[in-house]
Amino acid sequence: VTAAIRNLGTTGGLTTRGSVAVTATESATLTSRARAAAMSGSASAFSVSVSGGGAGTGDTVTSTTSASITNSRVTSAGDVAVSASDTTTIDSQVLGISVAGGLLALAAGGSVAKVEARPTVTAAIEGGSGSAANVSVVATALPSVNAVATGINAGTAAIGASVAEAKVAATVGASTKNVSITAGSLSVLGNLARQARRDSATATVVPLPTKGS
């Protein structure tokens, strides 16, 4: 996602009686669900029943969001604001079920949920000149990642493993470069934070031993 004012020159340029806002916003959402089940059984007193199964997901969202004013002369009676933000959300949930029935029944299984958000967010004023009441350049990344992996295994012997990973690899930059700015105030801010109470990774294995029939 890109929003920009470009190459309006060093003379003339852009003149407004109000404010100037250059805003780029990314709000991608990825939701994935995976389910898998395996079952086996035996009625013989001398047989062994084995059941194995699992499920998994691997979700990655890579995004680039930028807002800029480059090589331009901007004159505003109000404020000039250059803002880029990313609020990408990933939610992955996996359930694996393995059931074995019989006198000797082994149920083995598990699940894997891995998610990663890779946002790149930049806001910049470069080249040219600017005149305004106030100037702000703000880049913000607020990714949310949630991974839940659950394995349920039922048999006279039940074993399993589940793995959940939630990662954020973000690049955030706010800058002014080679530009002349006349303003009452200038703010250049880069923010990286998580959405409140949204990031988590949970892995659960539920063994359900049963008596042999």
Tab-separated table of C-alpha atoms in Angstrom:
chain	number	residue	atom	x	y	z
A	1	VAL	CA	0.000	0.000	0.000
A	2	THR	CA	1.494	3.336	-1.086
A	3	ALA	CA	0.375	6.964	-0.725
A	4	ALA	CA	2.630	9.694	-2.075
A	5	ILE	CA	3.117	13.231	-3.335
A	6	ARG	CA	6.009	13.216	-5.771
A	7	ASN	CA	8.012	15.564	-7.991
A	8	LEU	CA	5.947	18.729	-7.623
A	9	GLY	CA	9.090	20.785	-8.021
A	10	THR	CA	10.885	23.358	-5.942
A	11	THR	CA	8.951	26.320	-7.393
A	12	GLY	CA	5.183	26.580	-7.420
A	13	GLY	CA	4.539	23.132	-6.023
A	14	LEU	CA	1.445	22.467	-3.929
A	15	THR	CA	-0.240	25.303	-2.015
A	16	THR	CA	-3.356	24.751	0.135
A	17	ARG	CA	-5.506	26.863	2.439
A	18	GLY	CA	-6.172	23.842	4.635
A	19	SER	CA	-4.210	20.803	5.762
A	20	VAL	CA	-2.331	18.191	3.753
A	21	ALA	CA	-2.575	14.512	4.726
A	22	VAL	CA	-0.750	11.644	3.014
A	23	THR	CA	-1.997	8.409	4.592
A	24	ALA	CA	-1.345	4.731	3.791
A	25	THR	CA	-3.067	1.991	5.795
A	26	GLU	CA	-2.721	-1.805	5.636
A	27	SER	CA	-5.171	-3.996	7.571
A	28	ALA	CA	-4.720	-7.471	6.085
A	29	THR	CA	-6.433	-10.377	7.856
A	30	LEU	CA	-5.576	-14.068	7.466
A	31	THR	CA	-7.596	-16.777	9.205
A	32	SER	CA	-6.794	-20.472	8.805
A	33	ARG	CA	-8.274	-23.617	10.304
A	34	ALA	CA	-6.994	-27.189	9.940
A	35	ARG	CA	-8.596	-30.378	11.222
A	36	ALA	CA	-7.481	-33.990	10.871
A	37	ALA	CA	-8.704	-37.240	12.424
A	38	ALA	CA	-7.438	-40.835	12.371
A	39	MET	CA	-9.261	-43.884	13.833
A	40	SER	CA	-8.588	-47.612	14.106
A	41	GLY	CA	-10.083	-50.528	16.012
A	42	SER	CA	-9.824	-54.259	16.587
A	43	ALA	CA	-12.219	-56.842	18.078
A	44	SER	CA	-9.600	-59.583	18.548
A	45	ALA	CA	-8.238	-60.246	22.019
A	46	PHE	CA	-4.747	-60.861	20.588
A	47	SER	CA	-4.438	-57.948	18.231
A	48	VAL	CA	-2.880	-54.524	18.551
A	49	SER	CA	-4.630	-51.434	17.255
A	50	VAL	CA	-2.530	-48.414	16.300
A	51	SER	CA	-3.807	-45.017	15.184
A	52	GLY	CA	-1.697	-42.012	14.228
A	53	GLY	CA	-2.623	-38.657	12.827
A	54	GLY	CA	-1.868	-34.978	12.868
A	55	ALA	CA	-2.590	-31.596	11.313
A	56	GLY	CA	-0.579	-28.462	10.691
A	57	THR	CA	-0.548	-24.968	9.221
A	58	GLY	CA	2.195	-22.503	8.386
A	59	ASP	CA	0.967	-18.957	7.712
A	60	THR	CA	3.129	-15.947	6.839
A	61	VAL	CA	1.929	-12.474	5.830
A	62	THR	CA	4.469	-10.091	4.273
A	63	SER	CA	3.314	-6.529	3.661
A	64	THR	CA	4.797	-3.162	2.671
A	65	THR	CA	3.105	0.118	3.561
A	66	SER	CA	4.585	3.532	2.743
A	67	ALA	CA	3.552	7.184	2.807
A	68	SER	CA	5.799	9.957	1.519
A	69	ILE	CA	6.311	13.428	0.131
A	70	THR	CA	9.360	13.492	-2.147
A	71	ASN	CA	11.065	16.188	-4.227
A	72	SER	CA	8.155	18.582	-3.772
A	73	ARG	CA	7.437	22.046	-2.449
A	74	VAL	CA	4.402	21.949	-0.149
A	75	THR	CA	2.917	25.092	1.427
A	76	SER	CA	-0.023	24.637	3.778
A	77	ALA	CA	-1.952	27.085	5.956
A	78	GLY	CA	-2.793	24.113	8.194
A	79	ASP	CA	-0.860	20.986	9.162
A	80	VAL	CA	1.053	18.537	6.999
A	81	ALA	CA	0.785	14.912	8.113
A	82	VAL	CA	2.505	11.920	6.518
A	83	SER	CA	1.286	8.677	8.097
A	84	ALA	CA	1.717	4.958	7.388
A	85	SER	CA	0.225	2.178	9.515
A	86	ASP	CA	-0.085	-1.604	9.467
A	87	THR	CA	-2.492	-3.628	11.613
A	88	THR	CA	-2.080	-7.060	10.010
A	89	THR	CA	-3.904	-9.862	11.867
A	90	ILE	CA	-3.167	-13.603	11.601
A	91	ASP	CA	-5.231	-16.247	13.395
A	92	SER	CA	-4.338	-19.927	12.949
A	93	GLN	CA	-5.983	-22.841	14.800
A	94	VAL	CA	-5.165	-26.521	14.320
A	95	LEU	CA	-6.838	-29.618	15.772
A	96	GLY	CA	-5.548	-33.190	15.373
A	97	ILE	CA	-7.506	-36.204	16.693
A	98	SER	CA	-6.313	-39.803	16.885
A	99	VAL	CA	-8.480	-42.622	18.279
A	100	ALA	CA	-7.587	-46.307	18.639
A	101	GLY	CA	-9.900	-48.973	20.065
A	102	GLY	CA	-9.146	-52.500	21.258
A	103	LEU	CA	-7.501	-54.510	24.054
A	104	LEU	CA	-4.135	-52.941	23.243
A	105	ALA	CA	-4.623	-49.655	21.441
A	106	LEU	CA	-1.987	-47.026	20.785
A	107	ALA	CA	-3.102	-43.559	19.740
A	108	ALA	CA	-0.382	-41.098	18.724
A	109	GLY	CA	-0.740	-37.718	17.110
A	110	GLY	CA	-0.331	-34.005	17.420
A	111	SER	CA	-0.701	-30.674	15.692
A	112	VAL	CA	1.485	-27.781	14.570
A	113	ALA	CA	0.450	-24.135	14.142
A	114	LYS	CA	3.076	-21.600	13.032
A	115	VAL	CA	2.316	-17.987	12.127
A	116	GLU	CA	4.546	-15.032	11.261
A	117	ALA	CA	3.832	-11.388	10.401
A	118	ARG	CA	6.473	-9.461	8.429
A	119	PRO	CA	5.286	-5.866	7.996
A	120	THR	CA	7.478	-3.087	6.586
A	121	VAL	CA	6.130	0.374	7.350
A	122	THR	CA	7.777	3.656	6.289
A	123	ALA	CA	6.830	7.333	6.371
A	124	ALA	CA	9.113	10.027	4.973
A	125	ILE	CA	9.547	13.551	3.660
A	126	GLU	CA	12.541	13.746	1.341
A	127	GLY	CA	13.814	16.509	-0.918
A	128	GLY	CA	12.151	19.826	-1.708
A	129	SER	CA	10.714	22.050	1.015
A	130	GLY	CA	7.699	22.392	3.273
A	131	SER	CA	5.929	25.144	5.149
A	132	ALA	CA	3.014	24.451	7.523
A	133	ALA	CA	1.609	25.151	10.964
A	134	ASN	CA	2.784	21.740	12.160
A	135	VAL	CA	4.460	18.808	10.407
A	136	SER	CA	4.256	15.174	11.491
A	137	VAL	CA	5.821	12.040	10.006
A	138	VAL	CA	4.567	8.849	11.670
A	139	ALA	CA	5.085	5.146	10.896
A	140	THR	CA	3.230	2.575	13.026
A	141	ALA	CA	3.107	-1.228	13.033
A	142	LEU	CA	0.553	-2.995	15.258
A	143	PRO	CA	0.559	-6.629	14.099
A	144	SER	CA	-1.488	-9.329	15.827
A	145	VAL	CA	-0.553	-13.019	15.620
A	146	ASN	CA	-2.385	-15.923	17.242
A	147	ALA	CA	-1.480	-19.619	16.968
A	148	VAL	CA	-3.371	-22.452	18.668
A	149	ALA	CA	-2.381	-26.108	18.265
A	150	THR	CA	-4.398	-28.878	19.948
A	151	GLY	CA	-3.906	-32.639	19.792
A	152	ILE	CA	-6.402	-35.166	21.204
A	153	ASN	CA	-5.397	-38.827	21.439
A	154	ALA	CA	-7.612	-41.629	22.801
A	155	GLY	CA	-6.507	-45.252	23.373
A	156	THR	CA	-5.233	-47.634	26.069
A	157	ALA	CA	-1.939	-45.799	25.478
A	158	ALA	CA	-2.159	-42.211	24.258
A	159	ILE	CA	0.824	-40.035	23.374
A	160	GLY	CA	1.303	-36.889	21.338
A	161	ALA	CA	2.932	-33.501	20.884
A	162	SER	CA	1.697	-30.103	19.748
A	163	VAL	CA	3.691	-27.045	18.694
A	164	ALA	CA	2.504	-23.446	18.414
A	165	GLU	CA	4.701	-20.545	17.256
A	166	ALA	CA	3.726	-16.897	16.796
A	167	LYS	CA	6.387	-14.515	15.441
A	168	VAL	CA	6.609	-10.881	14.398
A	169	ALA	CA	9.495	-9.588	12.257
A	170	ALA	CA	8.688	-5.925	11.616
A	171	THR	CA	10.606	-3.035	10.026
A	172	VAL	CA	9.397	0.461	10.912
A	173	GLY	CA	10.960	3.731	9.771
A	174	ALA	CA	10.014	7.424	9.929
A	175	SER	CA	12.341	10.083	8.537
A	176	THR	CA	13.014	13.482	6.964
A	177	LYS	CA	15.928	13.785	4.552
A	178	ASN	CA	17.414	16.581	2.455
A	179	VAL	CA	14.361	18.801	2.966
A	180	SER	CA	13.840	22.337	4.259
A	181	ILE	CA	10.911	22.548	6.707
A	182	THR	CA	9.386	25.651	8.236
A	183	ALA	CA	6.770	24.848	10.874
A	184	GLY	CA	5.597	25.568	14.402
A	185	SER	CA	6.472	21.980	15.348
A	186	LEU	CA	7.978	18.896	13.733
A	187	SER	CA	7.286	15.334	14.918
A	188	VAL	CA	9.018	12.264	13.458
A	189	LEU	CA	7.863	9.043	15.132
A	190	GLY	CA	8.297	5.322	14.521
A	191	ASN	CA	6.124	2.963	16.579
A	192	LEU	CA	6.149	-0.824	16.904
A	193	ALA	CA	3.748	-2.430	19.368
A	194	ARG	CA	1.355	-5.334	19.639
A	195	GLN	CA	-2.397	-5.075	19.673
A	196	ALA	CA	-3.610	-5.239	23.258
A	197	ARG	CA	-4.289	-8.801	24.452
A	198	ARG	CA	-4.131	-10.169	20.920
A	199	ASP	CA	-0.760	-11.966	20.526
A	200	SER	CA	-0.480	-15.542	21.763
A	201	ALA	CA	0.807	-19.042	21.059
A	202	THR	CA	-0.887	-21.996	22.750
A	203	ALA	CA	-0.047	-25.686	22.342
A	204	THR	CA	-2.117	-28.389	24.046
A	205	VAL	CA	-2.017	-32.167	24.063
A	206	VAL	CA	-4.980	-34.051	25.538
A	207	PRO	CA	-4.270	-37.765	26.148
A	208	LEU	CA	-7.410	-39.806	26.868
A	209	PRO	CA	-6.338	-43.283	28.040
A	210	THR	CA	-9.113	-45.863	27.770
A	211	LYS	CA	-9.546	-49.343	29.236
A	212	GLY	CA	-9.006	-52.218	26.842
A	213	SER	CA	-12.171	-53.978	25.745
